[in-house]
Each structure stands twice: as C-alpha cells, then as structure tokens.
Coordinates of C-alpha atoms in Angstrom, one line a residue:
X24 CA -18.7 15.7 -173.0
X25 CA -17.3 16.6 -169.6
X26 CA -14.4 19.0 -169.2
X27 CA -12.3 16.1 -167.8
X28 CA -13.1 13.9 -170.7
X29 CA -12.1 16.7 -173.2
X30 CA -8.8 17.2 -171.3
X31 CA -8.1 13.4 -171.4
X32 CA -8.9 13.3 -175.1
X33 CA -6.5 16.2 -175.8
X34 CA -3.8 14.5 -173.7
X35 CA -4.3 11.3 -175.9
X36 CA -4.0 13.4 -179.1
X37 CA -0.8 15.0 -177.8
X38 CA 0.7 11.5 -177.1
X39 CA -0.2 10.3 -180.5
X40 CA 1.3 13.4 -182.1
X41 CA 4.5 12.6 -180.1
X42 CA 4.6 9.1 -181.4
X43 CA 4.3 10.4 -185.0
X44 CA 7.3 12.5 -184.4
X45 CA 9.4 9.3 -184.0
X46 CA 8.3 7.8 -187.3
X47 CA 9.0 10.9 -189.5
X48 CA 10.4 9.9 -192.8
X49 CA 14.0 10.9 -193.5
X50 CA 15.0 12.7 -196.7
X51 CA 15.8 9.4 -198.4
X52 CA 13.1 7.6 -200.2
X53 CA 12.0 4.3 -198.6
X54 CA 12.5 2.6 -201.9
X55 CA 16.1 3.4 -202.3
X56 CA 19.4 3.2 -200.4
X57 CA 20.9 0.7 -198.1
X58 CA 19.0 -2.4 -197.0
X59 CA 19.3 -4.1 -193.6
X60 CA 17.8 -7.2 -192.0
X61 CA 14.9 -6.6 -189.6
X62 CA 17.0 -8.2 -186.9
X63 CA 19.9 -5.8 -187.6
X64 CA 17.5 -2.8 -187.6
X65 CA 16.3 -3.8 -184.1
X66 CA 19.8 -4.2 -182.7
X67 CA 20.9 -0.9 -184.2
X68 CA 17.9 1.0 -182.7
X69 CA 18.9 -0.4 -179.3
X70 CA 22.5 0.7 -179.7
X71 CA 21.4 4.2 -180.7
X72 CA 19.6 4.4 -177.3
X73 CA 22.7 3.4 -175.4
X74 CA 21.9 -0.2 -174.7
X75 CA 25.2 -2.1 -174.4
X76 CA 24.0 -5.3 -172.7
X77 CA 21.2 -7.7 -173.7
X78 CA 20.1 -10.4 -171.2
X79 CA 18.4 -13.6 -171.9
X80 CA 18.6 -17.4 -172.6
X81 CA 19.1 -18.8 -176.1
X82 CA 16.4 -20.9 -177.7
X83 CA 15.8 -22.3 -181.1
X84 CA 13.3 -19.5 -182.1
X85 CA 15.7 -16.7 -181.2
X86 CA 19.1 -18.1 -182.2
X87 CA 19.1 -16.5 -185.6
X88 CA 18.3 -13.1 -184.1
X89 CA 21.1 -13.6 -181.5
X90 CA 23.6 -13.8 -184.3
X91 CA 22.9 -10.1 -185.1
X92 CA 23.4 -9.3 -181.4
X93 CA 26.7 -11.2 -181.1
X94 CA 28.0 -9.7 -184.3
X95 CA 27.4 -6.1 -183.4
X96 CA 30.5 -4.5 -181.9
X97 CA 28.6 -2.2 -179.5
X98 CA 26.3 -4.6 -177.7
X99 CA 27.1 -7.6 -175.6
X100 CA 25.0 -10.7 -175.0
X101 CA 24.9 -11.6 -171.3
X102 CA 23.7 -15.2 -171.2
X103 CA 21.7 -15.9 -168.0
X104 CA 20.9 -19.1 -166.1
X105 CA 17.2 -18.7 -166.6
X106 CA 14.7 -16.3 -168.1
X107 CA 13.4 -15.1 -164.8
X108 CA 16.8 -14.0 -163.7
X109 CA 17.4 -12.4 -167.1
X110 CA 14.3 -10.3 -166.7
X111 CA 15.4 -9.3 -163.3
X112 CA 18.8 -8.3 -164.7
X113 CA 17.2 -6.2 -167.5
X114 CA 15.2 -4.5 -164.8
X115 CA 18.2 -3.7 -162.6
X116 CA 20.1 -2.5 -165.6
X117 CA 17.3 -0.1 -166.6
X118 CA 17.0 1.3 -163.1
X119 CA 20.7 2.3 -163.0
X120 CA 20.8 3.6 -166.6
X121 CA 18.2 6.3 -165.9
X122 CA 16.6 7.5 -169.2
X123 CA 17.5 4.3 -171.0
X124 CA 16.0 0.8 -171.1
X125 CA 16.8 -2.8 -170.3
X126 CA 16.4 -5.6 -172.8
X127 CA 15.7 -9.3 -172.3
X128 CA 15.4 -11.8 -175.1
X129 CA 13.7 -15.2 -174.7
X130 CA 12.2 -17.9 -176.9
X131 CA 8.6 -18.6 -177.7
X132 CA 6.4 -20.1 -174.9
X133 CA 8.6 -21.8 -172.4
X134 CA 11.1 -19.0 -172.3
X135 CA 8.9 -16.0 -172.3
X136 CA 6.5 -17.4 -169.7
X137 CA 9.4 -17.9 -167.4
X138 CA 10.3 -14.2 -167.7
X139 CA 6.7 -13.0 -167.1
X140 CA 7.1 -12.5 -163.3
X141 CA 10.1 -10.2 -164.0
X142 CA 8.2 -8.2 -166.7
X143 CA 5.1 -7.9 -164.4
X144 CA 7.4 -6.5 -161.7
X145 CA 8.9 -4.0 -164.1
X146 CA 5.4 -2.9 -165.1
X147 CA 4.3 -2.5 -161.5
X148 CA 7.4 -0.3 -160.6
X149 CA 7.5 1.7 -163.8
X150 CA 10.7 0.3 -165.3
X151 CA 11.4 0.4 -169.0
X152 CA 12.2 -3.1 -170.2
X153 CA 11.9 -4.4 -173.8
X154 CA 11.0 -8.1 -173.9
X155 CA 12.0 -9.6 -177.3
X156 CA 10.6 -13.0 -178.1
X157 CA 11.9 -15.2 -180.9
X158 CA 8.8 -16.8 -182.4
X159 CA 8.0 -19.5 -185.0
X160 CA 8.0 -18.3 -188.6
X161 CA 5.1 -16.4 -190.1
X162 CA 4.1 -19.5 -192.2
X163 CA 4.1 -21.7 -189.1
X164 CA 2.0 -19.2 -187.2
X165 CA -0.5 -19.2 -190.1
X166 CA -0.6 -23.0 -190.6
X167 CA -0.4 -23.9 -186.9
X168 CA 1.4 -27.2 -186.9
X169 CA 1.9 -28.9 -183.5
X170 CA 5.3 -27.5 -182.8
X171 CA 7.3 -27.9 -179.6
X172 CA 6.9 -25.0 -177.1
X173 CA 3.2 -24.7 -178.2
X174 CA 0.2 -25.7 -176.3
X175 CA -0.6 -28.3 -178.9
X176 CA -4.0 -26.8 -179.7
X177 CA -3.1 -24.3 -182.4
X178 CA -3.3 -21.2 -180.2
X179 CA -0.1 -19.6 -181.4
X180 CA -1.4 -16.2 -180.1
X181 CA -1.9 -17.4 -176.5
X182 CA 1.4 -16.1 -175.2
X183 CA 1.1 -12.8 -177.0
X184 CA -2.3 -12.3 -175.5
X185 CA -1.1 -13.2 -172.1
X186 CA 1.9 -10.8 -172.4
X187 CA -0.4 -7.9 -173.1
X188 CA -1.6 -8.0 -169.5
X189 CA 1.9 -7.0 -168.3
X190 CA 3.2 -4.5 -170.8
X191 CA 2.3 -0.9 -171.9
X192 CA 2.6 -1.8 -175.6
X193 CA 3.1 -4.9 -177.7
X194 CA 3.7 -5.9 -181.3
X195 CA 3.8 -9.2 -183.1
X196 CA 5.8 -8.5 -186.3
X197 CA 3.9 -9.9 -189.3
X198 CA 5.3 -8.1 -192.3
X199 CA 8.6 -6.6 -193.3
X200 CA 6.7 -3.5 -194.6
X201 CA 5.6 -2.6 -191.1
X202 CA 8.4 -4.1 -189.0
X203 CA 10.5 -1.0 -188.6
X204 CA 7.5 1.2 -187.7
X205 CA 6.3 -1.3 -185.1
X206 CA 9.8 -1.6 -183.6
X207 CA 10.0 2.1 -183.3
X208 CA 6.6 2.4 -181.8
X209 CA 7.1 -0.1 -179.0
X210 CA 10.5 1.2 -178.1
X211 CA 9.2 4.8 -178.0
X212 CA 6.4 3.7 -175.6
X213 CA 8.8 1.8 -173.5
X214 CA 11.1 4.8 -172.8
X215 CA 8.5 7.6 -172.8
X216 CA 6.1 5.8 -170.5
X217 CA 8.8 4.0 -168.5
X218 CA 7.1 0.6 -168.6
X219 CA 7.8 -2.8 -170.3
X220 CA 6.9 -3.6 -173.9
X221 CA 6.7 -6.8 -175.8
X222 CA 8.1 -7.5 -179.3
X223 CA 7.6 -10.9 -181.0
X224 CA 10.1 -11.5 -183.8
X225 CA 9.4 -14.5 -186.1
X226 CA 12.4 -16.5 -187.3
X227 CA 12.0 -15.7 -191.0
X228 CA 11.1 -12.1 -190.5
X229 CA 14.3 -11.4 -188.6
X230 CA 16.1 -12.1 -191.9
X231 CA 13.9 -10.1 -194.2
X232 CA 15.6 -7.1 -195.8
X233 CA 14.1 -3.6 -195.3
X234 CA 15.3 -0.1 -196.1
X235 CA 17.5 1.5 -193.4
X236 CA 16.5 5.1 -194.0
X237 CA 14.4 5.3 -190.7
X238 CA 17.5 4.8 -188.7
X239 CA 18.6 8.3 -189.6
X240 CA 15.7 9.7 -187.6
X241 CA 16.4 9.2 -183.9
X242 CA 13.7 7.9 -181.7
X243 CA 12.0 10.8 -179.8
X244 CA 12.4 9.9 -176.1
X245 CA 11.1 13.3 -174.8
X246 CA 7.7 13.3 -173.2
X247 CA 4.8 14.8 -175.1
X248 CA 4.3 18.6 -174.8
X249 CA 1.9 20.0 -172.3
X250 CA -1.0 22.1 -173.5
X251 CA 0.3 25.6 -172.9
X252 CA -3.0 27.1 -171.8
X253 CA -3.9 24.4 -169.3
X254 CA -0.3 24.4 -168.0
X255 CA -0.4 28.2 -167.4
X256 CA -3.7 27.9 -165.6
X257 CA -2.4 25.1 -163.4
X258 CA 0.8 27.0 -162.5
X259 CA -1.3 29.9 -161.4
X260 CA -3.3 27.7 -159.2
X261 CA -0.3 26.1 -157.6
X262 CA 1.3 29.5 -156.9
X263 CA -2.0 30.7 -155.3
X264 CA -2.1 27.7 -153.0
X265 CA 1.6 28.2 -151.9
X266 CA 0.9 31.9 -151.2
X267 CA -2.2 30.9 -149.1
X268 CA -0.1 28.4 -147.2
X269 CA 2.2 31.3 -146.2
X270 CA 5.0 29.3 -148.0
X271 CA 4.7 26.5 -145.4
X272 CA 5.1 23.9 -148.1
X273 CA 7.2 20.7 -148.3
X274 CA 8.2 18.5 -151.2
X275 CA 7.7 14.7 -151.1
X276 CA 9.6 12.8 -153.7
X277 CA 8.8 9.2 -154.8
X278 CA 9.9 6.5 -157.2
X279 CA 8.5 8.0 -160.4
X280 CA 10.7 11.0 -160.1
X281 CA 13.5 8.6 -160.9
X282 CA 11.7 6.4 -163.4
X283 CA 10.5 9.4 -165.4
X284 CA 13.7 11.2 -165.3
X285 CA 13.1 14.4 -163.2
X286 CA 15.8 14.0 -160.5
X287 CA 17.7 17.0 -161.9
X288 CA 14.5 19.1 -162.2
X289 CA 13.6 18.2 -158.6
X290 CA 17.1 19.1 -157.4
X291 CA 16.9 22.4 -159.1
X292 CA 13.4 23.1 -157.6
X293 CA 14.7 22.5 -154.1
X294 CA 18.0 24.4 -154.6
X295 CA 16.2 27.5 -155.9
X296 CA 13.2 27.5 -153.6
X297 CA 14.6 26.2 -150.3
X298 CA 11.5 24.1 -149.5
X299 CA 12.1 21.1 -147.2
X300 CA 12.2 17.8 -149.1
X301 CA 11.4 14.3 -147.9
X302 CA 11.1 11.0 -149.8
X303 CA 9.0 7.9 -149.7
X304 CA 10.8 4.5 -149.4
X305 CA 10.6 3.9 -153.1
X306 CA 12.0 7.3 -153.7
X307 CA 15.1 6.8 -151.6
X308 CA 18.1 8.5 -153.3
X309 CA 15.8 10.3 -155.7
X310 CA 17.3 13.3 -153.9
X311 CA 20.7 13.8 -152.3
X312 CA 20.3 12.6 -148.7
X313 CA 23.2 14.7 -147.5
X314 CA 21.6 18.0 -148.6
X315 CA 20.8 20.4 -145.8
X316 CA 17.2 20.7 -146.8
X317 CA 16.6 16.9 -146.9
X318 CA 14.7 15.6 -143.9
X319 CA 14.4 11.8 -144.4
X320 CA 11.9 9.1 -145.3
X321 CA 8.2 9.5 -144.8
X322 CA 6.3 6.2 -144.5
X323 CA 3.0 7.2 -143.0
X324 CA 2.4 6.1 -139.4
X325 CA 5.7 4.1 -139.2
X326 CA 7.8 7.1 -139.9
X327 CA 10.3 8.5 -137.4
X328 CA 8.1 10.7 -135.2
X329 CA 9.8 14.0 -136.0
X330 CA 9.6 13.3 -139.8
X331 CA 5.9 12.3 -139.4
X332 CA 5.1 15.5 -137.6
X333 CA 6.9 17.7 -140.1
X334 CA 5.3 16.2 -143.1
X335 CA 1.7 15.8 -141.7
X336 CA 1.7 19.3 -140.2
X337 CA 2.7 21.0 -143.5
X338 CA 0.0 23.3 -144.9
X339 CA 0.8 22.1 -148.4
X340 CA 2.6 19.1 -149.8
X341 CA 4.1 19.1 -153.3
X342 CA 4.1 15.4 -154.1
X343 CA 6.4 14.4 -157.1
X344 CA 6.1 10.9 -158.7
X345 CA 4.1 9.2 -156.0
X346 CA 3.4 5.4 -156.0
X347 CA 1.1 4.9 -153.0
X348 CA 1.5 1.2 -152.4
X349 CA 1.0 -0.4 -149.0
X350 CA 4.7 -0.9 -148.1
X351 CA 5.5 2.5 -149.5
X352 CA 2.9 4.4 -147.4
X353 CA 3.0 2.5 -144.1
X354 CA 0.0 0.4 -145.1
X355 CA -1.9 3.4 -146.5
X356 CA -1.4 5.5 -143.4
X357 CA -0.4 8.7 -145.2
X358 CA -2.1 11.5 -143.3
X359 CA -1.8 14.1 -146.0
X360 CA -5.4 14.9 -147.2
X361 CA -6.1 15.8 -150.9
X362 CA -7.1 19.3 -149.8
X363 CA -3.4 19.9 -148.9
X364 CA -1.8 18.1 -151.8
X365 CA -0.5 18.9 -155.2
X366 CA 0.6 15.7 -157.2
X367 CA 2.9 15.8 -160.1
X368 CA 3.0 12.7 -162.3
X369 CA 4.6 11.8 -165.7
X370 CA 1.2 12.2 -167.5
X371 CA -1.0 14.2 -165.2
X372 CA -1.2 16.9 -162.6
X373 CA -3.6 17.0 -159.6
X374 CA -4.1 20.3 -157.7
X375 CA -6.2 19.4 -154.7
X376 CA -9.4 17.9 -156.1
X377 CA -8.8 19.0 -159.7
X378 CA -7.0 16.8 -162.2
X379 CA -5.2 17.9 -165.4
X380 CA -4.6 15.0 -167.8
X381 CA -1.7 15.3 -170.1
X382 CA 0.2 17.8 -168.0
X383 CA 3.5 16.0 -167.3
X384 CA 6.0 16.9 -164.6
X385 CA 9.1 16.7 -166.9
X386 CA 8.1 19.9 -168.8
X387 CA 6.1 21.5 -165.9
X388 CA 8.9 21.4 -163.2
X389 CA 11.3 24.0 -164.7
X390 CA 8.4 26.5 -165.2
X391 CA 7.2 25.8 -161.6
X392 CA 10.7 26.4 -160.3
X393 CA 10.9 29.7 -162.0
X394 CA 7.6 30.8 -160.5
X395 CA 8.4 29.6 -157.0
X396 CA 11.9 31.0 -156.7
X397 CA 10.8 34.3 -155.1
X398 CA 9.5 32.3 -152.2
X399 CA 13.0 31.1 -151.2
X400 CA 13.7 33.6 -148.3
X401 CA 10.6 32.5 -146.5
X402 CA 10.9 28.8 -147.4
X403 CA 14.5 28.6 -146.2
X404 CA 13.3 29.5 -142.7
X405 CA 11.2 26.3 -142.4
X406 CA 13.1 24.0 -140.1
X407 CA 14.2 20.6 -141.4
X408 CA 15.2 17.7 -139.1
X409 CA 18.7 16.4 -139.7
X410 CA 18.6 13.0 -141.4
X411 CA 20.9 10.8 -139.4
X412 CA 21.0 7.3 -137.9
X413 CA 23.7 6.9 -135.2
X414 CA 25.1 3.5 -134.3
X415 CA 23.5 2.5 -131.0
X416 CA 25.6 1.4 -128.0
X417 CA 24.8 -2.2 -127.2
X418 CA 26.6 -4.1 -124.5
X419 CA 27.0 -7.4 -126.4
X420 CA 28.5 -8.9 -129.5
X421 CA 25.3 -10.0 -131.2
X422 CA 24.8 -8.5 -134.6
X423 CA 21.3 -7.0 -134.1
X424 CA 19.2 -5.4 -136.8
X425 CA 19.2 -2.1 -134.8
X426 CA 23.0 -2.1 -134.8
X427 CA 23.7 -3.5 -138.3
X428 CA 22.2 -0.9 -140.5
X429 CA 23.7 2.3 -139.1
X430 CA 27.0 0.4 -138.9
X431 CA 27.1 -0.6 -142.6
X432 CA 25.9 2.9 -143.3
X433 CA 29.4 4.1 -142.3
X434 CA 30.8 1.7 -144.9
X435 CA 28.9 3.3 -147.8
X436 CA 30.7 5.7 -150.2
X437 CA 29.7 8.1 -152.9
X438 CA 29.0 6.4 -156.2
X439 CA 28.0 3.1 -154.5
X440 CA 25.0 1.2 -155.9
X441 CA 23.2 -0.3 -152.9
X442 CA 20.7 -3.1 -153.6
X443 CA 18.3 -4.3 -150.9
X444 CA 16.1 -7.4 -151.0
X445 CA 12.4 -7.1 -150.2
X446 CA 11.9 -7.6 -146.4
X447 CA 14.5 -7.3 -143.7
X448 CA 17.1 -5.6 -145.9
X449 CA 14.9 -3.0 -147.6
X450 CA 13.3 -2.1 -144.3
X451 CA 16.6 -2.0 -142.5
X452 CA 18.5 0.2 -144.9
X453 CA 15.6 2.6 -145.5
X454 CA 16.5 4.9 -142.6
X455 CA 20.3 4.9 -143.3
X456 CA 21.5 8.2 -144.8
X457 CA 23.3 7.5 -148.1
X458 CA 26.3 9.4 -149.3
X459 CA 25.9 11.9 -152.1
X460 CA 25.8 10.1 -155.5
X461 CA 24.9 6.7 -154.1
X462 CA 22.0 4.9 -155.7
X463 CA 19.4 2.7 -154.0
X464 CA 17.9 -0.2 -155.9
X465 CA 14.9 -2.1 -154.4
X466 CA 11.6 -3.6 -155.4
X467 CA 9.2 -2.5 -152.7
X468 CA 5.9 -2.6 -154.6
X469 CA 6.2 -5.8 -156.6
X470 CA 8.3 -7.5 -153.9
X471 CA 9.3 -10.7 -155.7
X472 CA 11.8 -12.4 -153.4
X473 CA 15.1 -13.2 -155.1
X474 CA 14.7 -10.3 -157.5
X475 CA 17.8 -8.6 -156.2
X476 CA 20.3 -11.3 -157.4
X477 CA 19.4 -10.8 -161.1
X478 CA 18.9 -7.0 -160.5
X479 CA 22.4 -6.8 -159.0
X480 CA 23.9 -8.4 -162.1
X481 CA 22.2 -5.8 -164.3
X482 CA 22.9 -2.9 -162.0
X483 CA 26.5 -3.8 -161.7
X484 CA 27.0 -4.0 -165.4
X485 CA 25.3 -0.6 -165.8
X486 CA 27.4 0.7 -163.0
X487 CA 30.6 -0.2 -164.7
X488 CA 29.5 1.7 -167.8
X489 CA 28.5 4.8 -165.8
X490 CA 31.5 4.9 -163.5
X491 CA 30.0 3.7 -160.2
X492 CA 32.6 2.5 -157.8
X493 CA 31.0 -0.5 -156.0
X494 CA 27.8 -2.6 -156.1
X495 CA 26.6 -3.8 -152.7
X496 CA 23.8 -6.3 -152.2
X497 CA 21.9 -7.1 -149.0
X498 CA 19.9 -10.2 -149.2
X499 CA 18.5 -12.9 -146.8
X500 CA 19.3 -16.6 -146.9
X501 CA 15.7 -17.4 -148.0
X502 CA 15.5 -15.0 -150.9
X503 CA 18.9 -15.9 -152.4
X504 CA 17.9 -19.5 -152.8
X505 CA 15.4 -18.6 -155.5
X506 CA 17.9 -17.0 -157.9
X507 CA 21.4 -17.9 -156.6
X508 CA 22.5 -19.2 -160.1
X509 CA 23.1 -15.6 -161.3
X510 CA 26.1 -15.3 -159.1
X511 CA 27.9 -17.5 -161.6
X512 CA 27.1 -15.0 -164.4
X513 CA 28.5 -12.2 -162.2
X514 CA 31.7 -14.2 -161.8
X515 CA 31.9 -15.0 -165.6
X516 CA 31.3 -11.4 -166.4
X517 CA 34.1 -10.2 -164.2
X518 CA 31.9 -8.3 -161.8
X519 CA 32.9 -7.6 -158.2
X520 CA 29.9 -6.9 -156.0
X521 CA 29.9 -7.2 -152.3
X522 CA 27.1 -9.5 -151.1
X523 CA 26.0 -9.3 -147.5
X524 CA 24.0 -12.4 -146.9
X525 CA 21.8 -12.3 -143.7
X526 CA 21.6 -15.8 -142.4
X527 CA 18.6 -15.8 -140.1
X528 CA 17.4 -19.3 -140.8
X529 CA 14.4 -18.5 -143.1
X530 CA 11.9 -16.0 -144.1
X531 CA 12.0 -13.4 -141.3
X532 CA 9.5 -11.0 -142.9
X533 CA 7.0 -13.8 -143.3
X534 CA 7.5 -14.9 -139.7
X535 CA 6.5 -11.4 -138.6
X536 CA 3.5 -11.3 -141.0
X537 CA 2.3 -14.7 -139.8
X538 CA 3.6 -18.0 -138.4
X539 CA 6.7 -17.1 -136.3
X540 CA 7.4 -20.8 -135.5
X541 CA 5.8 -22.4 -138.5
X542 CA 8.0 -24.8 -140.5
X543 CA 6.8 -23.2 -143.9
X544 CA 9.0 -20.2 -142.9
X545 CA 12.1 -22.4 -142.5
X546 CA 14.7 -23.2 -145.2
X547 CA 17.6 -25.5 -145.7
X548 CA 20.9 -24.1 -144.4
X549 CA 23.5 -24.0 -147.2
X550 CA 27.3 -23.9 -146.9
X551 CA 27.3 -20.2 -147.9
X552 CA 31.0 -19.6 -147.8
X553 CA 31.6 -22.3 -150.4
X554 CA 29.0 -20.9 -152.8
X555 CA 31.2 -18.6 -154.9
X556 CA 33.8 -21.3 -155.3
X557 CA 31.1 -23.8 -156.4
X558 CA 29.6 -21.3 -159.0
X559 CA 32.9 -20.7 -160.8
X560 CA 35.1 -18.5 -158.6
X561 CA 38.4 -19.4 -157.2
X562 CA 38.5 -18.7 -153.5
X563 CA 41.2 -16.2 -152.5
X564 CA 41.9 -15.2 -156.1
X565 CA 38.7 -14.3 -158.0
X566 CA 36.4 -14.4 -155.0
X567 CA 36.5 -14.2 -151.3
X568 CA 34.0 -15.4 -148.6
X569 CA 33.6 -14.6 -145.0
X570 CA 31.5 -15.8 -142.0
X571 CA 30.9 -13.2 -139.4
X572 CA 29.1 -13.8 -136.1
X573 CA 29.9 -10.8 -133.9
X574 CA 30.0 -7.0 -134.0
X575 CA 33.7 -7.0 -133.6
X576 CA 34.3 -9.3 -136.5
X577 CA 32.0 -7.3 -138.8
X578 CA 33.5 -4.0 -137.8
X579 CA 37.0 -5.3 -138.4
X580 CA 35.9 -6.5 -141.9
X581 CA 34.2 -3.2 -142.8
X582 CA 37.3 -1.3 -141.7
X583 CA 39.6 -3.4 -143.8
X584 CA 40.8 -1.4 -146.8
X585 CA 41.3 -4.5 -148.9
X586 CA 37.7 -5.6 -148.3
X587 CA 36.4 -2.1 -149.0
X588 CA 38.3 -1.9 -152.3
X589 CA 36.0 -4.5 -153.8
X590 CA 38.7 -5.9 -156.2
X591 CA 36.9 -9.3 -156.4
X592 CA 33.4 -10.6 -155.8
X593 CA 32.9 -11.1 -152.1
X594 CA 30.3 -12.8 -149.9
X595 CA 29.8 -12.1 -146.2
X596 CA 27.6 -14.5 -144.3
X597 CA 26.1 -12.6 -141.3
X598 CA 24.8 -14.9 -138.5
X599 CA 21.7 -13.3 -137.1
X600 CA 18.8 -14.0 -134.8
X601 CA 15.7 -15.3 -136.8
X602 CA 13.4 -13.4 -134.5
X603 CA 15.1 -10.1 -134.9
X604 CA 13.9 -7.6 -137.4
X605 CA 14.2 -3.8 -138.2
X606 CA 11.7 -1.8 -136.2
X607 CA 10.0 -0.4 -139.4
X608 CA 9.4 -4.0 -140.6
X609 CA 7.8 -4.9 -137.3
X610 CA 5.5 -2.0 -137.4
X611 CA 4.6 -2.6 -141.1
X612 CA 4.0 -6.3 -140.4
X613 CA 1.7 -5.5 -137.5
X614 CA -0.4 -3.2 -139.8
X615 CA -0.4 -5.8 -142.7
X616 CA -1.3 -8.6 -140.3
X617 CA -4.4 -6.7 -139.3
X618 CA -5.3 -6.1 -142.9
X619 CA -4.8 -9.8 -143.8
X620 CA -7.0 -10.9 -140.8
X621 CA -5.3 -14.3 -140.6
X622 CA -6.2 -14.7 -136.9
X623 CA -9.9 -14.0 -137.5
X624 CA -10.1 -16.8 -140.1
X625 CA -8.6 -19.5 -137.8
X626 CA -9.9 -21.1 -134.6
X627 CA -8.1 -19.8 -131.5
X628 CA -6.6 -23.1 -130.4
X629 CA -4.0 -25.2 -132.2
X630 CA -3.2 -22.8 -135.0
X631 CA 0.1 -21.4 -134.0
X632 CA 0.8 -17.7 -133.6
X633 CA 0.5 -14.6 -135.7
X634 CA 2.4 -11.4 -135.1

C-alpha cells in the first residue's frame, strides 16, 4: 500500500473516531429515564445547536412532525412560498450563522424534489444544510401501495437514492432503536464537513417514543484531530519553504475559510505575521477589507493589474480554503504554480506536490501562526496595495455600472449583510471595499439565478439574531422573477431589507456570454414599484418603493438618513442600460465565451452575435 493510501486510511479512521465521540453514551442507562418522541428528539438536537428558524412548506407527510416544531418555544417555523425558496433560505441562514446549520423541511417526492436545486447548490458551495423529509409510514414503505406523491411503480426509495447525489450523508429512519444515533450521525456530518445532509422521517416513526439520555451528550462539532507526527512534519516543511522564499510570502483566502470556521484563525495569522493577504471572489469578507495588510481580490487574469502582479510574483502563496471554480479564478487563469503553493483545506494539506490527507486547517493554523510569528519584521516590509475603488467622474446623469458600485460602496456600514445575485451584481460589488464587520453573501460557484431572494430571507433572519444592522440585496430584474414570492415572507416576518433592483431589461450576463440581441435574453417588464404593496406590504407604512433613473436621484436617496435607517422593507428600481456591465464581468464573459465555443458551432451568417 502506498504512503498516500496509508495516510488517507488513517484520516478516515480519525474521522470515524470523531463520529464515535458524538454518540458516547451518557451515564444514564438507555432503558431507563425520560422518554421523548423521535420528532421531539430531532427538534431538541437542532435547538441545542443554535437553530432558531426552520424553513419549508407543509405537506401531509410532514405535518405531524411540524407540530413538534411549532410547539417548541425556541424554534420558529418560517413557512415559505415554495420548497426551492425554502432551501435557498436555509442556505442563506447557514452562511450568516457561521458554525451552525440551516434546516429545510419538505414533504415526500413533490416537495423534496423541488428543493433539490437548493441542496445541490449548498453542496457545491460547502454550506451546512439539513434537509428533513416527511415520508410515508414504515408500513407503507414496506407494502408499497400506490400513494399520492409516489411514482406509481412502487419505488419508494427513488427520491432517497436521488438525494444521495447531492448530500454528504443521508439517513432514512427505519427503527426507533436506531433513530437517535442516525439523527446524531447526519447532523454531525453536516456541521463538521460543512455540506448538506438528508434525513427521511416516516410519519409513524416521528411519534415513536425513545429514551432521551443521548441528549445529555452534546454533538461534537469540532473537526477531527490531526495526526501529531504528520502535522509536525508538515509544519517543518512549510517553515523551510517560507525561509527559502526569504519571507516573500502572501496569504490568499477563499470561501472555505468561512465555511469551515477559520476566519478568526486566519485573522490571527495575519496579525501576528504581517504577511500580505488577498482573497478570491468567493472569499470576499473572509478577512477585514479595511485592514492595512489586505490588498484586494485576486481573480486570475481579470484581477486589477497591481493585485495580479503582487500575487503572481510572490515567491510563495499560502492558500487557505480554496475553491478553484471558473468564475472564482478568472476562468482558471490563476498563475500561481503548485511549486510555489501551500494549500490548507478542512480535511487535507498540500505542500507543493505533497498531499497530507486528514491534516485539517482548523487545528493546524494556530500552530502555524506560532511558528511563523518570528518572520513578522521581514514580512511587514512587503508592500501591499491599498484596496480602494474611488467613484469615477462622469459628465452625465446615466447610472453606469462603473459609477454605481463605488457609489453604493459609500453607503455600506459596519455590520451590514450585503447579498449579491450571480452576474452583474456579484461582479460589480466584488471590487468594492467593504467596511469592517460587513458580510458578503453570494453564490458564485453554483450560480442559480434567483437564489439571492430566498438567501436574503434566511440571511436577514440570522442577522437579526446576531445583531447585524441591515441586510442589502442587489439583484437584476431577470433573476428576481424566478423567486420573487419570498418577498412576501420577508414582509410577513417583519424583516426590513433594502433591495436594489437593477432594471436592465433582461439577462445582462447572458447577453455578454452569447446573444446580445437575442429575444431569449429578454424578459417581461414588471411594475416593480408596486411589487411590495402587492405582496402584502402597505406602501408608505410597512414598505417603501422608489424608481431612480439618474445619478443625482440615486445619490440623494443614498444620502437620506431615513432611507439609510432601513426601518421598513424598501425596494429601489434602478434604470440601467442593458448593454452596460461591470468590467470584470465583460472580461470573464469573454473568457467563458471562448471556452463555450458557441461561435465555432454555428454558421457565420444569420446566427446573431456572440460577445
């Protein structure tokens, strides 16, 4: 067996030992003491982990379980307009409540399949979401009658099997004797591995009584321990490489630094070593963007030239939590070779061409910081470009993309949650420096348009719990049409987000990818300023809408203290040119267009244009 295979096997053993630590028996015998329903047990476990909101849609196979949710004093049911939006909301909630998880509950078949896109997105982007599915009774699953919500052919396991493609762990509860252990197992996997899990709860099993003794043993949400010998060896190798680089090292932070809970460890590493720090787009706000050693966003070839030069000329790159997708790397144009890279992940470490399975960054980073602190005097002399984006001077009143993003950047405050839809908004806001304590929420890898509406609901609810001041959404007119119903849930829940709706008559990012004038990139133009009133608000009292078409109008609104106070839900329709886009989006679209090779597949004449 190879050395790498042995290391991987040891890492797997460590993970299994970690799981066992969660299911330790308490002092009380499992055959005595208080009894609880399986449904109660599940809800109580979630409450223990700080879950205060559960998203979803009621259906006949989950209604009994939902009684346990509604009757618990510490968890609220947030009924959504559809299951897809509920999944998006659970995703947004989990992103803001770092270290916790989001929960969505659906019904068998029709409900759970509607949520699948949201669950797949959470898997793609390393977001811990528990998907609870109310299922037919255990006897019905055994006897297989032609029930509603089934495929009519007796395949009661079809949805469970499909779900396993999009989760890190799954369980279909079959017996009260194993129910508690299975619940604990999937929840542990969800949090520790920061990915979705699936739990099928039959109607009858939710009301089976089981001993409650396991609830006295908290779920272990800490990552598995690193092998001390391998870890010590790896630390020595990293220190040698930094010494060889004459301390000319930079730190590049990405999304998994947030998802796997190492923001504090990274901040301490930078503070005590002085190494310059940059982030990838998905890692935006994983580090304080106002800190003097923070240099900005690195996106491969579409980066700001000074940032590109500083990152790519570094003798060594310490990469933390990388997710190297196309949009996150400037269409795979990272110019940082493996020979100059050390990569820290949640479950592995790579030092140049060597990989160390099972050496996770959560436990490694504090030890690495201690070893690297002596390098601070030399590292602090490495110049770092100032991360800033001034508002350009334009001699017109048109709200251009180049002007809009730095201008709204002046509106942002500490403790804002800023949500940006895939496309124009996420590319536009990327280069805007955020205030200390602000949080960026986006879905750059999965990129499901409309995701931000549900995610804003979940993020805003989490923000209220955690003391964030405002939730601000940027979304296009095309994207919001997919999931607009969830604005009504925000209104019903008393949330007060500010929604900047970019009305540019369709799918601008798609126009730049291909088909600038094609009608498939056009949409119906809605009466946007009547939307909040239609969905349950009362214009001027519980909601307020604005239509803005010039720079002066927008600046006046942004400078209005009443607007900035966000004391009601507000929607701002921004009238914009459909052919205008952020420069980073244009560059990315050009690279993606070459990769997709649409033009090569079509005759030259009569086929429209591709950008």
